[in-house]
Tab-separated table of C-alpha atoms and ligand atoms in Angstrom:
chain	number	residue	atom	x	y	z
A	1	MET	CA	-12.621	-20.497	-5.362
A	2	GLN	CA	-11.881	-21.666	-1.824
A	3	ILE	CA	-12.530	-19.397	1.152
A	4	VAL	CA	-10.337	-20.130	4.207
A	5	ASP	CA	-10.635	-18.494	7.552
A	6	SER	CA	-8.158	-20.390	9.751
A	7	ARG	CA	-4.388	-20.193	9.670
A	8	ALA	CA	-3.982	-23.864	10.288
A	9	ALA	CA	-6.186	-24.735	7.272
A	10	LEU	CA	-4.262	-22.273	5.073
A	11	GLN	CA	-0.924	-23.671	6.147
A	12	ARG	CA	-2.176	-27.225	5.312
A	13	LEU	CA	-3.367	-26.119	1.920
A	14	SER	CA	-0.041	-24.440	1.210
A	15	ASP	CA	1.879	-27.556	2.221
A	16	GLU	CA	-0.331	-29.621	-0.129
A	17	GLU	CA	-0.003	-27.258	-3.072
A	18	ARG	CA	3.754	-26.977	-2.573
A	19	ALA	CA	4.105	-30.755	-2.412
A	20	ARG	CA	2.372	-30.893	-5.812
A	21	GLY	CA	5.091	-28.594	-7.122
A	22	LEU	CA	2.766	-25.594	-7.552
A	23	ARG	CA	4.035	-22.034	-7.259
A	24	LEU	CA	1.924	-19.892	-4.968
A	25	ALA	CA	1.458	-16.130	-5.175
A	26	LEU	CA	-0.184	-14.099	-2.415
A	27	VAL	CA	-1.806	-10.721	-2.819
A	28	PRO	CA	-2.342	-9.218	0.670
A	29	THR	CA	-5.179	-6.715	0.818
A	30	MET	CA	-7.465	-4.921	3.252
A	31	GLY	CA	-10.491	-5.477	0.959
A	32	ALA	CA	-12.549	-2.738	-0.697
A	33	LEU	CA	-11.035	-4.166	-3.833
A	34	HIS	CA	-10.665	-2.000	-6.887
A	35	GLU	CA	-9.099	-2.305	-10.296
A	36	GLY	CA	-5.711	-1.591	-8.672
A	37	HIS	CA	-5.975	-4.755	-6.611
A	38	LEU	CA	-7.116	-6.699	-9.603
A	39	SER	CA	-3.978	-5.583	-11.460
A	40	LEU	CA	-1.977	-7.129	-8.522
A	41	VAL	CA	-3.916	-10.313	-9.058
A	42	ARG	CA	-2.972	-10.289	-12.769
A	43	GLU	CA	0.643	-9.716	-11.822
A	44	ALA	CA	0.475	-12.619	-9.359
A	45	ARG	CA	-1.154	-14.839	-12.018
A	46	ALA	CA	1.686	-14.139	-14.426
A	47	ARG	CA	4.189	-15.282	-11.774
A	48	ALA	CA	2.543	-18.394	-10.202
A	49	ASP	CA	0.246	-21.411	-10.681
A	50	ARG	CA	-2.096	-20.352	-7.845
A	51	VAL	CA	-3.240	-16.911	-6.837
A	52	TRP	CA	-4.231	-16.376	-3.220
A	53	VAL	CA	-5.698	-13.090	-1.892
A	54	SER	CA	-5.942	-12.255	1.779
A	55	ILE	CA	-8.580	-9.797	2.955
A	56	PHE	CA	-8.049	-8.426	6.398
A	57	VAL	CA	-8.586	-4.872	7.717
A	58	ASN	CA	-5.659	-4.843	10.001
A	59	PRO	CA	-6.456	-2.813	13.115
A	60	THR	CA	-2.861	-2.505	14.261
A	61	GLN	CA	-1.809	-0.411	11.278
A	62	PHE	CA	-4.378	2.359	11.807
A	63	ASP	CA	-3.066	5.234	13.899
A	64	GLU	CA	-6.474	6.861	14.092
A	65	ALA	CA	-9.587	4.994	15.355
A	66	GLN	CA	-11.777	7.046	12.998
A	67	ASP	CA	-9.810	5.875	9.975
A	68	PHE	CA	-10.129	2.252	11.030
A	69	GLU	CA	-13.850	2.528	11.704
A	70	GLY	CA	-14.516	4.421	8.424
A	71	TYR	CA	-12.342	2.139	6.276
A	72	PRO	CA	-14.615	0.804	3.502
A	73	ARG	CA	-15.647	-2.807	3.945
A	74	ASP	CA	-17.725	-4.912	1.492
A	75	PRO	CA	-16.726	-8.555	1.809
A	76	GLU	CA	-19.510	-9.888	-0.485
A	77	ARG	CA	-18.414	-7.571	-3.299
A	78	ASP	CA	-14.752	-8.401	-2.679
A	79	LEU	CA	-15.433	-12.096	-2.878
A	80	GLU	CA	-17.318	-11.601	-6.154
A	81	ALA	CA	-14.409	-9.549	-7.580
A	82	CYS	CA	-11.957	-12.284	-6.567
A	83	ARG	CA	-14.154	-14.981	-8.163
A	84	ALA	CA	-14.425	-12.998	-11.383
A	85	ALA	CA	-10.650	-12.390	-11.432
A	86	GLY	CA	-9.984	-16.191	-11.132
A	87	VAL	CA	-8.473	-16.064	-7.686
A	88	ASP	CA	-8.015	-19.604	-6.323
A	89	VAL	CA	-8.070	-19.021	-2.527
A	90	VAL	CA	-9.282	-16.106	-0.402
A	91	TYR	CA	-7.931	-15.981	3.187
A	92	LEU	CA	-10.453	-14.167	5.377
A	93	PRO	CA	-9.173	-14.361	8.915
A	94	SER	CA	-10.891	-12.773	11.920
A	95	VAL	CA	-9.131	-10.311	14.260
A	96	GLU	CA	-8.939	-13.084	16.902
A	97	GLU	CA	-7.296	-15.434	14.429
A	98	MET	CA	-4.608	-12.820	13.531
A	99	TYR	CA	-4.167	-11.457	17.006
A	100	PRO	CA	-4.983	-14.172	19.573
A	101	GLU	CA	-5.847	-12.950	23.070
A	102	GLY	CA	-2.686	-11.646	24.748
A	103	ALA	CA	-0.690	-11.349	21.476
A	104	ALA	CA	2.462	-9.410	22.385
A	105	THR	CA	4.863	-10.047	19.468
A	106	TRP	CA	5.641	-7.399	16.888
A	107	VAL	CA	7.840	-7.142	13.844
A	108	ASP	CA	9.482	-3.775	13.576
A	109	VAL	CA	11.843	-2.519	10.811
A	110	ASP	CA	14.111	0.311	11.935
A	111	ARG	CA	15.181	3.428	9.967
A	112	LEU	CA	13.177	2.810	6.771
A	113	THR	CA	9.974	3.295	8.775
A	114	GLU	CA	10.975	6.549	10.412
A	115	PRO	CA	10.406	9.199	7.665
A	116	LEU	CA	7.375	9.943	5.435
A	117	CYS	CA	4.336	7.940	6.464
A	118	GLY	CA	6.200	6.528	9.437
A	119	ALA	CA	6.550	10.095	10.817
A	120	SER	CA	2.890	10.988	10.097
A	121	ARG	CA	1.389	7.754	11.307
A	122	PRO	CA	3.196	6.474	14.385
A	123	GLY	CA	3.039	2.701	14.723
A	124	HIS	CA	1.602	2.221	11.212
A	125	PHE	CA	4.511	0.249	9.741
A	126	ARG	CA	4.864	-1.936	12.845
A	127	GLY	CA	1.293	-3.047	12.238
A	128	VAL	CA	1.948	-3.608	8.543
A	129	THR	CA	5.139	-5.682	8.984
A	130	THR	CA	3.585	-7.674	11.817
A	131	VAL	CA	0.456	-8.593	9.812
A	132	VAL	CA	2.404	-9.290	6.618
A	133	SER	CA	4.793	-11.569	8.561
A	134	LYS	CA	1.727	-13.483	9.899
A	135	LEU	CA	0.310	-13.708	6.344
A	136	PHE	CA	3.667	-14.993	5.009
A	137	LEU	CA	3.799	-17.622	7.796
A	138	ALA	CA	0.201	-18.675	7.132
A	139	ALA	CA	0.198	-18.813	3.372
A	140	LYS	CA	3.891	-19.682	2.779
A	141	PRO	CA	3.762	-18.144	-0.737
A	142	HIS	CA	6.628	-18.220	-3.191
A	143	VAL	CA	5.840	-14.685	-4.288
A	144	ALA	CA	3.836	-11.796	-2.819
A	145	VAL	CA	2.680	-8.801	-4.809
A	146	PHE	CA	2.209	-5.247	-3.429
A	147	GLY	CA	1.313	-1.937	-5.116
A	148	GLU	CA	4.016	0.662	-5.845
A	149	LYS	CA	1.587	3.421	-4.785
A	150	ASP	CA	2.645	2.465	-1.202
A	151	PHE	CA	6.320	2.893	-2.134
A	152	GLN	CA	7.564	3.063	1.435
A	153	GLN	CA	5.461	0.067	2.472
A	154	LEU	CA	6.979	-1.963	-0.414
A	155	ALA	CA	10.527	-0.929	0.590
A	156	VAL	CA	9.835	-1.827	4.255
A	157	ILE	CA	8.351	-5.217	3.377
A	158	ARG	CA	11.236	-6.044	1.088
A	159	ARG	CA	13.660	-5.187	3.874
A	160	MET	CA	11.696	-7.226	6.428
A	161	ALA	CA	11.573	-10.258	4.108
A	162	ARG	CA	15.307	-10.004	3.569
A	163	ASP	CA	16.278	-9.407	7.190
A	164	LEU	CA	14.073	-12.228	8.518
A	165	GLY	CA	14.974	-14.614	5.674
A	166	PHE	CA	11.440	-15.144	4.474
A	167	ASP	CA	11.700	-17.316	1.352
A	168	VAL	CA	9.264	-15.058	-0.528
A	169	GLU	CA	9.904	-12.979	-3.614
A	170	VAL	CA	8.432	-9.526	-2.935
A	171	VAL	CA	7.194	-7.951	-6.153
A	172	GLY	CA	6.021	-4.383	-6.787
A	173	ALA	CA	3.349	-3.627	-9.332
A	174	PRO	CA	2.746	-0.225	-11.024
A	175	THR	CA	0.085	2.217	-9.738
A	176	LEU	CA	-3.208	2.239	-11.589
A	177	ARG	CA	-5.004	5.540	-12.101
A	178	GLU	CA	-8.444	6.939	-12.746
A	179	SER	CA	-8.848	8.624	-16.151
A	180	ASP	CA	-8.063	11.985	-14.525
A	181	GLY	CA	-4.806	10.706	-13.040
A	182	LEU	CA	-5.872	10.069	-9.406
A	183	ALA	CA	-4.080	6.994	-8.131
A	184	LEU	CA	-6.571	4.167	-7.328
A	185	SER	CA	-7.039	3.730	-3.620
A	186	SER	CA	-9.709	2.184	-1.410
A	187	ARG	CA	-9.885	5.544	0.373
A	188	ASN	CA	-11.019	7.447	-2.746
A	189	VAL	CA	-14.648	6.483	-2.171
A	190	ARG	CA	-14.540	8.425	1.091
A	191	LEU	CA	-13.754	11.725	-0.590
A	192	GLY	CA	-16.554	14.299	-0.688
A	193	ARG	CA	-17.482	15.632	-4.173
A	194	GLU	CA	-15.320	18.770	-3.870
A	195	ALA	CA	-12.424	16.889	-2.276
A	196	ARG	CA	-12.599	14.224	-5.058
A	197	ALA	CA	-12.465	16.922	-7.741
A	198	GLN	CA	-9.408	18.472	-6.035
A	199	ALA	CA	-7.731	15.164	-5.300
A	200	THR	CA	-6.026	15.202	-8.754
A	201	VAL	CA	-3.717	17.841	-7.222
A	202	LEU	CA	-1.379	14.967	-6.151
A	203	VAL	CA	-0.763	13.751	-9.673
A	204	ARG	CA	-0.574	17.354	-10.957
A	205	ALA	CA	2.099	18.091	-8.351
A	206	LEU	CA	4.082	15.005	-9.465
A	207	ASP	CA	3.667	16.117	-13.068
A	208	ALA	CA	4.878	19.651	-12.229
A	209	ALA	CA	7.949	18.236	-10.542
A	210	GLU	CA	8.659	16.009	-13.494
A	211	ALA	CA	8.237	18.818	-15.913
A	212	ALA	CA	10.587	20.986	-13.923
A	213	VAL	CA	13.224	18.274	-13.981
A	214	ALA	CA	12.664	17.742	-17.730
A	215	SER	CA	13.256	21.470	-18.292
A	216	GLY	CA	16.590	21.258	-16.502
A	217	GLU	CA	15.691	22.060	-12.887
A	218	ARG	CA	17.993	20.124	-10.520
A	219	SER	CA	17.610	22.028	-7.224
A	220	HIS	CA	15.633	19.976	-4.711
A	221	GLU	CA	14.293	23.099	-3.057
A	222	ALA	CA	13.088	24.465	-6.385
A	223	ILE	CA	11.416	21.148	-7.287
A	224	LEU	CA	9.669	20.970	-3.940
A	225	SER	CA	8.531	24.526	-4.177
A	226	ARG	CA	6.824	23.675	-7.476
A	227	VAL	CA	5.156	20.828	-5.703
A	228	ARG	CA	3.955	22.961	-2.797
A	229	ALA	CA	2.724	25.663	-5.202
A	230	GLU	CA	0.628	23.050	-7.051
A	231	ILE	CA	-0.858	21.676	-3.852
A	232	ALA	CA	-1.709	25.186	-2.655
A	233	LYS	CA	-3.961	25.599	-5.698
A	234	ALA	CA	-6.420	23.066	-4.179
A	235	PRO	CA	-8.207	24.834	-1.285
A	236	ARG	CA	-9.339	21.565	0.303
A	237	ALA	CA	-5.910	19.952	0.247
A	238	ARG	CA	-3.526	20.137	3.204
A	239	LEU	CA	0.011	18.985	2.469
A	240	ASP	CA	1.141	16.422	5.002
A	241	TYR	CA	4.606	15.903	3.357
A	242	ALA	CA	6.387	16.358	0.090
A	243	GLU	CA	9.909	14.929	0.183
A	244	LEU	CA	12.745	13.897	-2.060
A	245	ARG	CA	14.365	10.673	-0.857
A	246	ASP	CA	16.719	7.993	-1.998
A	247	PRO	CA	14.470	5.247	-3.472
A	248	GLU	CA	16.445	2.434	-1.764
A	249	SER	CA	17.426	3.729	1.678
A	250	LEU	CA	14.639	6.358	1.851
A	251	GLU	CA	17.249	8.719	3.260
A	252	ARG	CA	16.723	12.384	2.559
A	253	ALA	CA	18.319	13.311	-0.743
A	254	ALA	CA	20.082	16.576	-0.230
A	255	GLY	CA	20.923	19.298	-2.672
A	256	THR	CA	20.648	18.584	-6.405
A	257	LEU	CA	19.048	15.819	-8.410
A	258	ALA	CA	21.780	13.636	-9.843
A	259	SER	CA	20.466	10.068	-9.571
A	260	PRO	CA	16.955	8.576	-9.600
A	261	THR	CA	15.133	10.248	-6.664
A	262	LEU	CA	11.796	9.374	-5.058
A	263	LEU	CA	9.294	12.235	-4.820
A	264	ALA	CA	6.794	11.096	-2.150
A	265	LEU	CA	3.647	12.989	-1.344
A	266	ALA	CA	0.856	12.775	1.249
A	267	VAL	CA	-2.113	15.142	1.270
A	268	ARG	CA	-5.054	15.368	3.633
A	269	PHE	CA	-8.569	16.257	2.667
A	270	GLU	CA	-11.233	17.243	5.167
A	271	PRO	CA	-14.961	16.429	4.697
A	272	ASP	CA	-16.726	18.787	2.244
A	273	PRO	CA	-18.316	21.982	3.664
A	274	ASP	CA	-21.778	20.276	3.365
A	275	GLY	CA	-20.494	17.506	5.581
A	276	SER	CA	-20.266	14.863	2.867
A	277	GLY	CA	-17.204	12.634	2.607
A	278	GLY	CA	-14.776	11.939	5.382
A	279	ALA	CA	-11.259	13.005	6.438
A	280	VAL	CA	-9.066	11.248	3.893
A	281	ARG	CA	-5.268	11.124	3.546
A	282	LEU	CA	-3.934	10.222	0.109
A	283	ILE	CA	-0.433	9.311	-0.989
A	284	ASP	CA	1.331	9.136	-4.342
A	285	ASN	CA	4.861	9.109	-5.565
A	286	ARG	CA	7.098	9.168	-8.619
A	287	VAL	CA	10.775	8.403	-9.165
A	288	LEU	CA	12.322	11.445	-10.841
A	289	LEU	CA	15.087	10.853	-13.333
A	290	ALA	CA	17.584	13.449	-14.379
A	291	ARG	CA	18.387	12.623	-17.985
B	301	PAF	O1	-1.511	-2.210	1.476
B	301	PAF	C1	-2.332	-2.816	2.177
B	301	PAF	O2	-3.468	-2.934	1.758
B	301	PAF	C2	-1.959	-3.205	3.601
B	301	PAF	O3	-1.083	-2.326	4.190
B	301	PAF	C3	-1.484	-4.640	3.645
B	301	PAF	C4	-0.161	-4.820	2.922
B	301	PAF	C5	-2.515	-5.592	3.086
B	301	PAF	C6	-1.209	-5.049	5.147
B	301	PAF	O4	-2.413	-4.960	5.883
């Protein structure tokens, strides 16, 4: 496995591999790799001859300094996980490499970035689209794989790639879950014991909404009130948002459920009363289908 820290070296490597007719897949990550990331690596492997992983905790996508500072980092473990997963190249750029002194250029997607996480985390998606553009320009992959847990992120990156004409196929891979249903996330390790036990409230709320739809409920307001009632059962959980949206445009879906509709959730957990764990915000989603 090759470890590359400069953009110029990565671009050269990409040119060489492409000239040999090899298909390159990139899995962009912020490290703290878990089984969910490794499933993205497997998806990438199925679609390409070479799998490249980037590991970069991108400062510009954090709207809270505390969240950036507390974000889990373990580069040695990450490299070991990549090696074991058969990754061919790991791109490990520094902040200076990604954002040279005086960097003043941003990539910003309108509209799709306004609701949901865009409303709760101002500037977040501008940081994501800027860094992903830089990664695409550095690695020049044929395909890039992202998790569907970050549904809005995937939609935004797809739109960015289309609008800017990146010659990259953007692929979404299904969310992986713990045995109790909690979606895998690098942030899970920062939950206190009580918060971790209650974090399954997200998947339970999604299940409750799905069960309501299966039993014939079509009113958006009724579905969302089931979701809110479920979240309210977890005393350490604070609902950030629960919304029903069109899965393509992310526009608010009004009224009744007639077509596939995205249920997107974000929930905050404070540190446990004994001070253990950190402030953690988790997201999850499901596309609801009226059959
Ligand atoms: O999903 C993530 O881990 C990040 O947002 C990404 C896509 C690697 C950009 O920093």
